[in-house]
């Protein structure tokens, strides 16, 4: 395609089914265009603009984007597998939905943020949409998937679906590293929590896969339990609300235990004693009642000290985020 033909096509603001694969596009302005089923596979794109463009079902695999802007663009059902985004790339107010960032390299100056992800989710989290993305690429996308050496990719949707949680885990952990290194601490913490949840889903999925050794499955069961515990009780150290709820529940549970073991105690008094124990303050009322009650005192005081430390950690994170 000549430069004149390209400019004529861009002037219509509608680009459908065009193959730019392997080409070098420099200072091409697709701003305001609607791009559907466009093949950019393996392109080298330098200072290209997609401002306010609407891009769907397009192939950005293996692309090398050096500087550019996707400001206010709407991007959906695009594949950025092994894409290389380097230099200053602007995503301000862009909306990215149902796109795959599996194995995508995003440089430190590519300003993509959490609020660019529509619904705060990535494609791999939605099984139905991911299956559509994989299976219907021939119909809605750019046709047969060709890899970086010009051969038909050796893959099938079923295997890709089995590995979607592993992909999601890797993507979120990459986002965590990217955003934290840039100083976007709140975004990084959110990506960290999502990564841990995807890790749990991945281990749960592996329990049903025959290719995973039994020893690995047994180890995963323990990791799943500890993962669930950390999420429910503390939000992986990121949720102040879960921390407070955990603290309150423990106070009430131990208060009930004290009233069950010490018949003279009213529940209100037991609640006060339980609260004191959480702060490491002993109470003479239940001292030396029985070895079991003494053990409850020690256990609750220990839990209280641990929770206070975790509370301080979470509070410190919240203050740092501000």
PDB file of C-alpha atoms in Angstrom, residues 6-306:
ATOM      1  CA  UNK A   6      -3.078   4.956   3.085  1.00  0.00           C
ATOM      2  CA  UNK A   7      -3.933   8.636   3.498  1.00  0.00           C
ATOM      3  CA  UNK A   8      -7.018   8.249   1.299  1.00  0.00           C
ATOM      4  CA  UNK A   9      -8.182   5.348   3.443  1.00  0.00           C
ATOM      5  CA  UNK A  10      -7.570   7.281   6.666  1.00  0.00           C
ATOM      6  CA  UNK A  11      -9.531  10.243   5.295  1.00  0.00           C
ATOM      7  CA  UNK A  12     -12.665   8.056   5.142  1.00  0.00           C
ATOM      8  CA  UNK A  13     -12.279   7.392   8.904  1.00  0.00           C
ATOM      9  CA  UNK A  14     -13.246   3.735   8.352  1.00  0.00           C
ATOM     10  CA  UNK A  15     -10.552   1.053   8.035  1.00  0.00           C
ATOM     11  CA  UNK A  16     -11.815  -2.529   7.856  1.00  0.00           C
ATOM     12  CA  UNK A  17      -9.939  -5.758   7.101  1.00  0.00           C
ATOM     13  CA  UNK A  18      -6.645  -4.116   6.110  1.00  0.00           C
ATOM     14  CA  UNK A  19      -3.371  -6.035   6.482  1.00  0.00           C
ATOM     15  CA  UNK A  20      -0.417  -3.958   7.699  1.00  0.00           C
ATOM     16  CA  UNK A  21       1.470  -6.971   9.059  1.00  0.00           C
ATOM     17  CA  UNK A  22       5.249  -6.664   9.110  1.00  0.00           C
ATOM     18  CA  UNK A  23       5.257  -3.070   7.861  1.00  0.00           C
ATOM     19  CA  UNK A  24       6.871   0.006   9.387  1.00  0.00           C
ATOM     20  CA  UNK A  25       4.337   2.739  10.113  1.00  0.00           C
ATOM     21  CA  UNK A  26       5.885   6.058  11.063  1.00  0.00           C
ATOM     22  CA  UNK A  27       3.925   9.158  12.098  1.00  0.00           C
ATOM     23  CA  UNK A  28       0.655   7.702  10.804  1.00  0.00           C
ATOM     24  CA  UNK A  29      -2.385   9.412  12.322  1.00  0.00           C
ATOM     25  CA  UNK A  30      -5.394   7.102  12.791  1.00  0.00           C
ATOM     26  CA  UNK A  31      -7.111   9.617  15.092  1.00  0.00           C
ATOM     27  CA  UNK A  32     -10.902   9.437  14.986  1.00  0.00           C
ATOM     28  CA  UNK A  33     -10.895   6.348  12.775  1.00  0.00           C
ATOM     29  CA  UNK A  34     -12.943   3.205  13.230  1.00  0.00           C
ATOM     30  CA  UNK A  35     -10.609   0.236  12.806  1.00  0.00           C
ATOM     31  CA  UNK A  36     -12.070  -3.277  12.574  1.00  0.00           C
ATOM     32  CA  UNK A  37     -10.248  -6.538  11.825  1.00  0.00           C
ATOM     33  CA  UNK A  38      -7.016  -4.652  11.076  1.00  0.00           C
ATOM     34  CA  UNK A  39      -3.833  -6.736  11.107  1.00  0.00           C
ATOM     35  CA  UNK A  40      -0.879  -4.908  12.694  1.00  0.00           C
ATOM     36  CA  UNK A  41       0.964  -8.153  13.491  1.00  0.00           C
ATOM     37  CA  UNK A  42       4.721  -7.640  13.643  1.00  0.00           C
ATOM     38  CA  UNK A  43       4.481  -3.967  12.712  1.00  0.00           C
ATOM     39  CA  UNK A  44       6.978  -1.382  13.850  1.00  0.00           C
ATOM     40  CA  UNK A  45       4.898   1.661  14.768  1.00  0.00           C
ATOM     41  CA  UNK A  46       6.760   4.888  15.492  1.00  0.00           C
ATOM     42  CA  UNK A  47       4.985   8.043  16.695  1.00  0.00           C
ATOM     43  CA  UNK A  48       1.595   6.767  15.482  1.00  0.00           C
ATOM     44  CA  UNK A  49      -1.615   8.301  16.815  1.00  0.00           C
ATOM     45  CA  UNK A  50      -4.915   6.580  17.629  1.00  0.00           C
ATOM     46  CA  UNK A  51      -6.531   9.483  19.473  1.00  0.00           C
ATOM     47  CA  UNK A  52     -10.307   8.949  19.848  1.00  0.00           C
ATOM     48  CA  UNK A  53     -10.095   5.931  17.544  1.00  0.00           C
ATOM     49  CA  UNK A  54     -12.440   2.958  17.925  1.00  0.00           C
ATOM     50  CA  UNK A  55     -10.434  -0.232  17.495  1.00  0.00           C
ATOM     51  CA  UNK A  56     -11.986  -3.704  17.592  1.00  0.00           C
ATOM     52  CA  UNK A  57     -11.014  -7.274  16.717  1.00  0.00           C
ATOM     53  CA  UNK A  58      -7.569  -6.143  15.549  1.00  0.00           C
ATOM     54  CA  UNK A  59      -4.277  -8.007  15.760  1.00  0.00           C
ATOM     55  CA  UNK A  60      -1.427  -6.269  17.616  1.00  0.00           C
ATOM     56  CA  UNK A  61       0.583  -9.441  18.254  1.00  0.00           C
ATOM     57  CA  UNK A  62       4.361  -9.044  18.085  1.00  0.00           C
ATOM     58  CA  UNK A  63       3.927  -5.324  17.331  1.00  0.00           C
ATOM     59  CA  UNK A  64       6.670  -2.880  18.349  1.00  0.00           C
ATOM     60  CA  UNK A  65       5.103   0.446  19.348  1.00  0.00           C
ATOM     61  CA  UNK A  66       7.629   3.201  19.983  1.00  0.00           C
ATOM     62  CA  UNK A  67       5.998   6.393  21.225  1.00  0.00           C
ATOM     63  CA  UNK A  68       2.428   7.224  20.310  1.00  0.00           C
ATOM     64  CA  UNK A  69      -0.978   7.938  21.745  1.00  0.00           C
ATOM     65  CA  UNK A  70      -4.211   6.031  22.321  1.00  0.00           C
ATOM     66  CA  UNK A  71      -5.742   8.971  24.198  1.00  0.00           C
ATOM     67  CA  UNK A  72      -9.554   8.635  24.520  1.00  0.00           C
ATOM     68  CA  UNK A  73      -9.486   5.578  22.256  1.00  0.00           C
ATOM     69  CA  UNK A  74     -11.924   2.691  22.653  1.00  0.00           C
ATOM     70  CA  UNK A  75     -10.120  -0.630  22.283  1.00  0.00           C
ATOM     71  CA  UNK A  76     -11.943  -3.959  22.480  1.00  0.00           C
ATOM     72  CA  UNK A  77     -11.281  -7.576  21.532  1.00  0.00           C
ATOM     73  CA  UNK A  78      -7.706  -6.845  20.439  1.00  0.00           C
ATOM     74  CA  UNK A  79      -4.783  -9.223  20.886  1.00  0.00           C
ATOM     75  CA  UNK A  80      -1.534  -7.725  22.245  1.00  0.00           C
ATOM     76  CA  UNK A  81       0.262 -11.063  22.645  1.00  0.00           C
ATOM     77  CA  UNK A  82       4.038 -10.451  22.914  1.00  0.00           C
ATOM     78  CA  UNK A  83       3.545  -6.820  21.890  1.00  0.00           C
ATOM     79  CA  UNK A  84       6.343  -4.421  22.839  1.00  0.00           C
ATOM     80  CA  UNK A  85       5.152  -1.014  24.055  1.00  0.00           C
ATOM     81  CA  UNK A  86       8.103   1.264  24.686  1.00  0.00           C
ATOM     82  CA  UNK A  87       8.723   4.981  24.913  1.00  0.00           C
ATOM     83  CA  UNK A  88       6.068   7.533  25.849  1.00  0.00           C
ATOM     84  CA  UNK A  89       2.697   5.988  24.965  1.00  0.00           C
ATOM     85  CA  UNK A  90      -0.375   7.854  26.206  1.00  0.00           C
ATOM     86  CA  UNK A  91      -3.551   6.023  27.272  1.00  0.00           C
ATOM     87  CA  UNK A  92      -5.239   8.960  29.046  1.00  0.00           C
ATOM     88  CA  UNK A  93      -9.045   8.428  29.194  1.00  0.00           C
ATOM     89  CA  UNK A  94      -8.809   5.431  26.863  1.00  0.00           C
ATOM     90  CA  UNK A  95     -11.174   2.515  27.486  1.00  0.00           C
ATOM     91  CA  UNK A  96      -9.773  -0.987  27.089  1.00  0.00           C
ATOM     92  CA  UNK A  97     -12.184  -3.915  27.243  1.00  0.00           C
ATOM     93  CA  UNK A  98     -11.845  -7.622  26.487  1.00  0.00           C
ATOM     94  CA  UNK A  99      -8.274  -7.344  25.203  1.00  0.00           C
ATOM     95  CA  UNK A 100      -5.536  -9.892  25.832  1.00  0.00           C
ATOM     96  CA  UNK A 101      -2.260  -8.626  27.324  1.00  0.00           C
ATOM     97  CA  UNK A 102      -0.729 -12.087  27.639  1.00  0.00           C
ATOM     98  CA  UNK A 103       3.102 -11.795  27.502  1.00  0.00           C
ATOM     99  CA  UNK A 104       2.830  -8.075  26.652  1.00  0.00           C
ATOM    100  CA  UNK A 105       5.785  -5.863  27.525  1.00  0.00           C
ATOM    101  CA  UNK A 106       4.679  -2.439  28.763  1.00  0.00           C
ATOM    102  CA  UNK A 107       7.541  -0.007  29.278  1.00  0.00           C
ATOM    103  CA  UNK A 108       7.775   2.400  32.186  1.00  0.00           C
ATOM    104  CA  UNK A 109       6.703   5.367  30.056  1.00  0.00           C
ATOM    105  CA  UNK A 110       3.597   3.677  28.645  1.00  0.00           C
ATOM    106  CA  UNK A 111       1.044   5.420  30.827  1.00  0.00           C
ATOM    107  CA  UNK A 112      -1.642   2.749  31.159  1.00  0.00           C
ATOM    108  CA  UNK A 113      -3.606   2.757  34.420  1.00  0.00           C
ATOM    109  CA  UNK A 114      -6.221   0.751  36.284  1.00  0.00           C
ATOM    110  CA  UNK A 115      -8.992   3.148  35.220  1.00  0.00           C
ATOM    111  CA  UNK A 116      -8.262   2.305  31.574  1.00  0.00           C
ATOM    112  CA  UNK A 117      -9.573  -1.237  32.169  1.00  0.00           C
ATOM    113  CA  UNK A 118     -13.339  -1.214  31.643  1.00  0.00           C
ATOM    114  CA  UNK A 119     -15.059  -2.785  34.656  1.00  0.00           C
ATOM    115  CA  UNK A 120     -11.662  -3.184  36.341  1.00  0.00           C
ATOM    116  CA  UNK A 121     -11.354  -6.608  34.731  1.00  0.00           C
ATOM    117  CA  UNK A 122      -9.270  -8.284  32.058  1.00  0.00           C
ATOM    118  CA  UNK A 123     -10.468 -10.619  29.324  1.00  0.00           C
ATOM    119  CA  UNK A 124      -9.200 -13.856  30.897  1.00  0.00           C
ATOM    120  CA  UNK A 125     -11.529 -13.414  33.899  1.00  0.00           C
ATOM    121  CA  UNK A 126     -14.639 -13.889  31.756  1.00  0.00           C
ATOM    122  CA  UNK A 127     -14.750 -17.441  30.438  1.00  0.00           C
ATOM    123  CA  UNK A 128     -17.590 -16.835  27.972  1.00  0.00           C
ATOM    124  CA  UNK A 129     -15.996 -13.746  26.407  1.00  0.00           C
ATOM    125  CA  UNK A 130     -12.531 -15.305  26.357  1.00  0.00           C
ATOM    126  CA  UNK A 131     -13.920 -18.377  24.601  1.00  0.00           C
ATOM    127  CA  UNK A 132     -15.552 -16.070  22.043  1.00  0.00           C
ATOM    128  CA  UNK A 133     -12.262 -14.200  21.622  1.00  0.00           C
ATOM    129  CA  UNK A 134     -10.414 -17.466  20.961  1.00  0.00           C
ATOM    130  CA  UNK A 135     -12.987 -19.356  18.893  1.00  0.00           C
ATOM    131  CA  UNK A 136     -14.493 -16.548  16.810  1.00  0.00           C
ATOM    132  CA  UNK A 137     -11.257 -14.839  15.766  1.00  0.00           C
ATOM    133  CA  UNK A 138     -11.712 -16.310  12.274  1.00  0.00           C
ATOM    134  CA  UNK A 139     -15.158 -14.708  12.004  1.00  0.00           C
ATOM    135  CA  UNK A 140     -14.750 -11.380  13.759  1.00  0.00           C
ATOM    136  CA  UNK A 141     -10.966 -11.003  13.794  1.00  0.00           C
ATOM    137  CA  UNK A 142      -8.203 -11.096  11.200  1.00  0.00           C
ATOM    138  CA  UNK A 143      -8.547 -14.764  10.209  1.00  0.00           C
ATOM    139  CA  UNK A 144      -6.061 -17.582  10.830  1.00  0.00           C
ATOM    140  CA  UNK A 145      -3.619 -16.915  13.664  1.00  0.00           C
ATOM    141  CA  UNK A 146      -0.114 -16.836  12.172  1.00  0.00           C
ATOM    142  CA  UNK A 147       2.848 -16.775  14.558  1.00  0.00           C
ATOM    143  CA  UNK A 148       6.017 -14.667  14.352  1.00  0.00           C
ATOM    144  CA  UNK A 149       7.763 -17.129  12.010  1.00  0.00           C
ATOM    145  CA  UNK A 150       4.922 -17.184   9.488  1.00  0.00           C
ATOM    146  CA  UNK A 151       3.397 -20.523  10.499  1.00  0.00           C
ATOM    147  CA  UNK A 152      -0.104 -21.298  11.727  1.00  0.00           C
ATOM    148  CA  UNK A 153      -0.050 -21.148  15.519  1.00  0.00           C
ATOM    149  CA  UNK A 154      -0.150 -24.575  17.171  1.00  0.00           C
ATOM    150  CA  UNK A 155      -2.852 -24.047  19.773  1.00  0.00           C
ATOM    151  CA  UNK A 156      -6.492 -24.778  20.481  1.00  0.00           C
ATOM    152  CA  UNK A 157      -9.131 -22.835  22.451  1.00  0.00           C
ATOM    153  CA  UNK A 158      -9.664 -25.614  25.005  1.00  0.00           C
ATOM    154  CA  UNK A 159      -6.034 -25.554  26.160  1.00  0.00           C
ATOM    155  CA  UNK A 160      -6.049 -21.755  26.211  1.00  0.00           C
ATOM    156  CA  UNK A 161      -9.184 -21.755  28.381  1.00  0.00           C
ATOM    157  CA  UNK A 162      -7.545 -24.190  30.800  1.00  0.00           C
ATOM    158  CA  UNK A 163      -4.652 -21.772  31.156  1.00  0.00           C
ATOM    159  CA  UNK A 164      -6.660 -18.559  31.440  1.00  0.00           C
ATOM    160  CA  UNK A 165      -6.164 -18.198  35.204  1.00  0.00           C
ATOM    161  CA  UNK A 166      -2.400 -18.598  34.834  1.00  0.00           C
ATOM    162  CA  UNK A 167      -2.444 -15.909  32.139  1.00  0.00           C
ATOM    163  CA  UNK A 168      -4.579 -13.611  34.304  1.00  0.00           C
ATOM    164  CA  UNK A 169      -2.237 -14.137  37.271  1.00  0.00           C
ATOM    165  CA  UNK A 170       0.797 -13.205  35.193  1.00  0.00           C
ATOM    166  CA  UNK A 171      -0.905 -10.140  33.677  1.00  0.00           C
ATOM    167  CA  UNK A 172      -1.999  -8.757  37.055  1.00  0.00           C
ATOM    168  CA  UNK A 173       1.394  -9.380  38.639  1.00  0.00           C
ATOM    169  CA  UNK A 174       3.032  -7.565  35.731  1.00  0.00           C
ATOM    170  CA  UNK A 175       0.621  -4.664  36.257  1.00  0.00           C
ATOM    171  CA  UNK A 176       1.501  -4.681  39.961  1.00  0.00           C
ATOM    172  CA  UNK A 177       5.222  -4.438  39.229  1.00  0.00           C
ATOM    173  CA  UNK A 178       4.663  -1.781  36.557  1.00  0.00           C
ATOM    174  CA  UNK A 179       2.390   0.483  38.606  1.00  0.00           C
ATOM    175  CA  UNK A 180       4.304   0.134  41.857  1.00  0.00           C
ATOM    176  CA  UNK A 181       7.574   1.026  40.123  1.00  0.00           C
ATOM    177  CA  UNK A 182       5.924   4.150  38.696  1.00  0.00           C
ATOM    178  CA  UNK A 183       4.606   5.238  42.094  1.00  0.00           C
ATOM    179  CA  UNK A 184       0.962   4.403  41.380  1.00  0.00           C
ATOM    180  CA  UNK A 185       0.749   2.602  44.717  1.00  0.00           C
ATOM    181  CA  UNK A 186      -3.054   2.272  44.912  1.00  0.00           C
ATOM    182  CA  UNK A 187      -3.211   0.787  41.403  1.00  0.00           C
ATOM    183  CA  UNK A 188      -0.301  -1.512  42.237  1.00  0.00           C
ATOM    184  CA  UNK A 189      -1.935  -2.736  45.452  1.00  0.00           C
ATOM    185  CA  UNK A 190      -5.177  -3.433  43.596  1.00  0.00           C
ATOM    186  CA  UNK A 191      -3.296  -5.407  40.936  1.00  0.00           C
ATOM    187  CA  UNK A 192      -1.482  -7.326  43.698  1.00  0.00           C
ATOM    188  CA  UNK A 193      -4.798  -8.414  45.251  1.00  0.00           C
ATOM    189  CA  UNK A 194      -6.181  -9.426  41.854  1.00  0.00           C
ATOM    190  CA  UNK A 195      -2.992 -11.360  41.109  1.00  0.00           C
ATOM    191  CA  UNK A 196      -3.309 -13.316  44.350  1.00  0.00           C
ATOM    192  CA  UNK A 197      -6.929 -14.169  43.561  1.00  0.00           C
ATOM    193  CA  UNK A 198      -5.999 -15.295  40.056  1.00  0.00           C
ATOM    194  CA  UNK A 199      -3.230 -17.396  41.620  1.00  0.00           C
ATOM    195  CA  UNK A 200      -5.845 -19.096  43.808  1.00  0.00           C
ATOM    196  CA  UNK A 201      -8.145 -19.731  40.836  1.00  0.00           C
ATOM    197  CA  UNK A 202      -5.204 -21.143  38.896  1.00  0.00           C
ATOM    198  CA  UNK A 203      -4.358 -23.613  41.698  1.00  0.00           C
ATOM    199  CA  UNK A 204      -8.019 -24.646  42.016  1.00  0.00           C
ATOM    200  CA  UNK A 205      -8.161 -25.284  38.263  1.00  0.00           C
ATOM    201  CA  UNK A 206      -4.966 -27.346  38.416  1.00  0.00           C
ATOM    202  CA  UNK A 207      -6.635 -29.751  40.874  1.00  0.00           C
ATOM    203  CA  UNK A 208      -8.794 -31.007  37.988  1.00  0.00           C
ATOM    204  CA  UNK A 209      -5.954 -31.360  35.466  1.00  0.00           C
ATOM    205  CA  UNK A 210      -4.520 -34.863  35.055  1.00  0.00           C
ATOM    206  CA  UNK A 211      -1.139 -33.545  33.845  1.00  0.00           C
ATOM    207  CA  UNK A 212      -0.462 -31.937  37.243  1.00  0.00           C
ATOM    208  CA  UNK A 213       1.410 -34.330  39.627  1.00  0.00           C
ATOM    209  CA  UNK A 214      -0.365 -35.466  42.803  1.00  0.00           C
ATOM    210  CA  UNK A 215       2.377 -33.973  44.987  1.00  0.00           C
ATOM    211  CA  UNK A 216       1.860 -30.560  43.388  1.00  0.00           C
ATOM    212  CA  UNK A 217      -1.898 -30.828  43.933  1.00  0.00           C
ATOM    213  CA  UNK A 218      -1.430 -31.610  47.634  1.00  0.00           C
ATOM    214  CA  UNK A 219       0.894 -28.631  48.040  1.00  0.00           C
ATOM    215  CA  UNK A 220      -1.602 -26.474  46.148  1.00  0.00           C
ATOM    216  CA  UNK A 221      -4.414 -27.460  48.535  1.00  0.00           C
ATOM    217  CA  UNK A 222      -2.446 -25.982  51.434  1.00  0.00           C
ATOM    218  CA  UNK A 223      -1.660 -22.845  49.425  1.00  0.00           C
ATOM    219  CA  UNK A 224      -5.336 -22.498  48.447  1.00  0.00           C
ATOM    220  CA  UNK A 225      -6.436 -22.686  52.098  1.00  0.00           C
ATOM    221  CA  UNK A 226      -3.875 -20.088  53.210  1.00  0.00           C
ATOM    222  CA  UNK A 227      -4.772 -17.902  50.224  1.00  0.00           C
ATOM    223  CA  UNK A 228      -8.489 -17.972  51.079  1.00  0.00           C
ATOM    224  CA  UNK A 229      -7.722 -17.283  54.750  1.00  0.00           C
ATOM    225  CA  UNK A 230      -5.529 -14.304  53.866  1.00  0.00           C
ATOM    226  CA  UNK A 231      -8.154 -12.894  51.496  1.00  0.00           C
ATOM    227  CA  UNK A 232     -11.208 -13.355  53.722  1.00  0.00           C
ATOM    228  CA  UNK A 233      -9.563 -12.229  56.953  1.00  0.00           C
ATOM    229  CA  UNK A 234      -7.278  -9.428  55.778  1.00  0.00           C
ATOM    230  CA  UNK A 235      -7.812  -8.788  52.062  1.00  0.00           C
ATOM    231  CA  UNK A 236      -4.158  -9.810  51.551  1.00  0.00           C
ATOM    232  CA  UNK A 237      -3.126  -6.987  53.860  1.00  0.00           C
ATOM    233  CA  UNK A 238      -4.919  -4.349  51.774  1.00  0.00           C
ATOM    234  CA  UNK A 239      -8.461  -4.205  53.223  1.00  0.00           C
ATOM    235  CA  UNK A 240      -9.059  -2.128  56.352  1.00  0.00           C
ATOM    236  CA  UNK A 241     -12.723  -3.188  56.418  1.00  0.00           C
ATOM    237  CA  UNK A 242     -11.949  -6.927  56.438  1.00  0.00           C
ATOM    238  CA  UNK A 243      -9.351  -6.333  59.147  1.00  0.00           C
ATOM    239  CA  UNK A 244     -11.869  -4.517  61.396  1.00  0.00           C
ATOM    240  CA  UNK A 245     -14.552  -7.166  60.802  1.00  0.00           C
ATOM    241  CA  UNK A 246     -12.060  -9.929  61.683  1.00  0.00           C
ATOM    242  CA  UNK A 247     -11.102  -8.078  64.876  1.00  0.00           C
ATOM    243  CA  UNK A 248     -14.749  -7.660  65.935  1.00  0.00           C
ATOM    244  CA  UNK A 249     -15.644 -11.289  65.199  1.00  0.00           C
ATOM    245  CA  UNK A 250     -12.728 -12.552  67.311  1.00  0.00           C
ATOM    246  CA  UNK A 251     -13.773 -10.309  70.224  1.00  0.00           C
ATOM    247  CA  UNK A 252     -17.330 -11.686  70.149  1.00  0.00           C
ATOM    248  CA  UNK A 253     -16.250 -15.324  69.697  1.00  0.00           C
ATOM    249  CA  UNK A 254     -13.891 -15.253  72.692  1.00  0.00           C
ATOM    250  CA  UNK A 255     -16.517 -13.412  74.765  1.00  0.00           C
ATOM    251  CA  UNK A 256     -18.912 -16.280  74.058  1.00  0.00           C
ATOM    252  CA  UNK A 257     -16.194 -18.795  74.978  1.00  0.00           C
ATOM    253  CA  UNK A 258     -15.586 -17.050  78.326  1.00  0.00           C
ATOM    254  CA  UNK A 259     -19.299 -17.019  79.239  1.00  0.00           C
ATOM    255  CA  UNK A 260     -19.474 -20.729  78.382  1.00  0.00           C
ATOM    256  CA  UNK A 261     -16.539 -21.581  80.670  1.00  0.00           C
ATOM    257  CA  UNK A 262     -17.108 -19.065  83.478  1.00  0.00           C
ATOM    258  CA  UNK A 263     -20.713 -19.351  84.650  1.00  0.00           C
ATOM    259  CA  UNK A 264     -20.600 -16.187  86.799  1.00  0.00           C
ATOM    260  CA  UNK A 265     -19.816 -13.929  83.842  1.00  0.00           C
ATOM    261  CA  UNK A 266     -22.504 -11.968  82.026  1.00  0.00           C
ATOM    262  CA  UNK A 267     -21.978 -11.620  78.274  1.00  0.00           C
ATOM    263  CA  UNK A 268     -21.461  -7.852  78.517  1.00  0.00           C
ATOM    264  CA  UNK A 269     -18.707  -8.336  81.087  1.00  0.00           C
ATOM    265  CA  UNK A 270     -17.163 -11.123  79.015  1.00  0.00           C
ATOM    266  CA  UNK A 271     -17.200  -8.821  75.999  1.00  0.00           C
ATOM    267  CA  UNK A 272     -15.259  -6.193  77.956  1.00  0.00           C
ATOM    268  CA  UNK A 273     -12.716  -8.798  79.113  1.00  0.00           C
ATOM    269  CA  UNK A 274     -12.348 -10.114  75.560  1.00  0.00           C
ATOM    270  CA  UNK A 275     -11.676  -6.605  74.279  1.00  0.00           C
ATOM    271  CA  UNK A 276      -9.027  -6.066  76.977  1.00  0.00           C
ATOM    272  CA  UNK A 277      -7.349  -9.337  76.027  1.00  0.00           C
ATOM    273  CA  UNK A 278      -7.048  -8.156  72.425  1.00  0.00           C
ATOM    274  CA  UNK A 279      -5.050  -5.192  73.712  1.00  0.00           C
ATOM    275  CA  UNK A 280      -2.857  -7.434  75.897  1.00  0.00           C
ATOM    276  CA  UNK A 281      -4.515  -6.370  79.173  1.00  0.00           C
ATOM    277  CA  UNK A 282      -5.083  -9.238  81.634  1.00  0.00           C
ATOM    278  CA  UNK A 283      -8.221  -9.438  83.801  1.00  0.00           C
ATOM    279  CA  UNK A 284      -8.291 -10.777  87.374  1.00  0.00           C
ATOM    280  CA  UNK A 285     -11.911 -11.923  87.009  1.00  0.00           C
ATOM    281  CA  UNK A 286     -10.969 -14.932  84.876  1.00  0.00           C
ATOM    282  CA  UNK A 287      -7.468 -15.510  86.221  1.00  0.00           C
ATOM    283  CA  UNK A 288      -6.751 -19.072  87.380  1.00  0.00           C
ATOM    284  CA  UNK A 289     -10.328 -20.249  86.743  1.00  0.00           C
ATOM    285  CA  UNK A 290      -9.134 -23.291  84.807  1.00  0.00           C
ATOM    286  CA  UNK A 291      -6.217 -24.266  82.562  1.00  0.00           C
ATOM    287  CA  UNK A 292      -8.531 -24.018  79.554  1.00  0.00           C
ATOM    288  CA  UNK A 293      -9.548 -20.438  80.355  1.00  0.00           C
ATOM    289  CA  UNK A 294      -5.892 -19.533  80.907  1.00  0.00           C
ATOM    290  CA  UNK A 295      -5.109 -20.995  77.496  1.00  0.00           C
ATOM    291  CA  UNK A 296      -7.925 -18.948  75.930  1.00  0.00           C
ATOM    292  CA  UNK A 297      -6.412 -15.834  77.500  1.00  0.00           C
ATOM    293  CA  UNK A 298      -2.982 -16.581  76.058  1.00  0.00           C
ATOM    294  CA  UNK A 299      -4.344 -17.471  72.616  1.00  0.00           C
ATOM    295  CA  UNK A 300      -6.518 -14.370  72.374  1.00  0.00           C
ATOM    296  CA  UNK A 301      -3.756 -12.059  73.585  1.00  0.00           C
ATOM    297  CA  UNK A 302      -1.404 -13.548  70.986  1.00  0.00           C
ATOM    298  CA  UNK A 303      -4.000 -13.122  68.243  1.00  0.00           C
ATOM    299  CA  UNK A 304      -4.621  -9.557  69.394  1.00  0.00           C
ATOM    300  CA  UNK A 305      -0.921  -8.672  69.174  1.00  0.00           C
ATOM    301  CA  UNK A 306      -0.640 -10.211  65.689  1.00  0.00           C
TER     302      UNK A 306
END
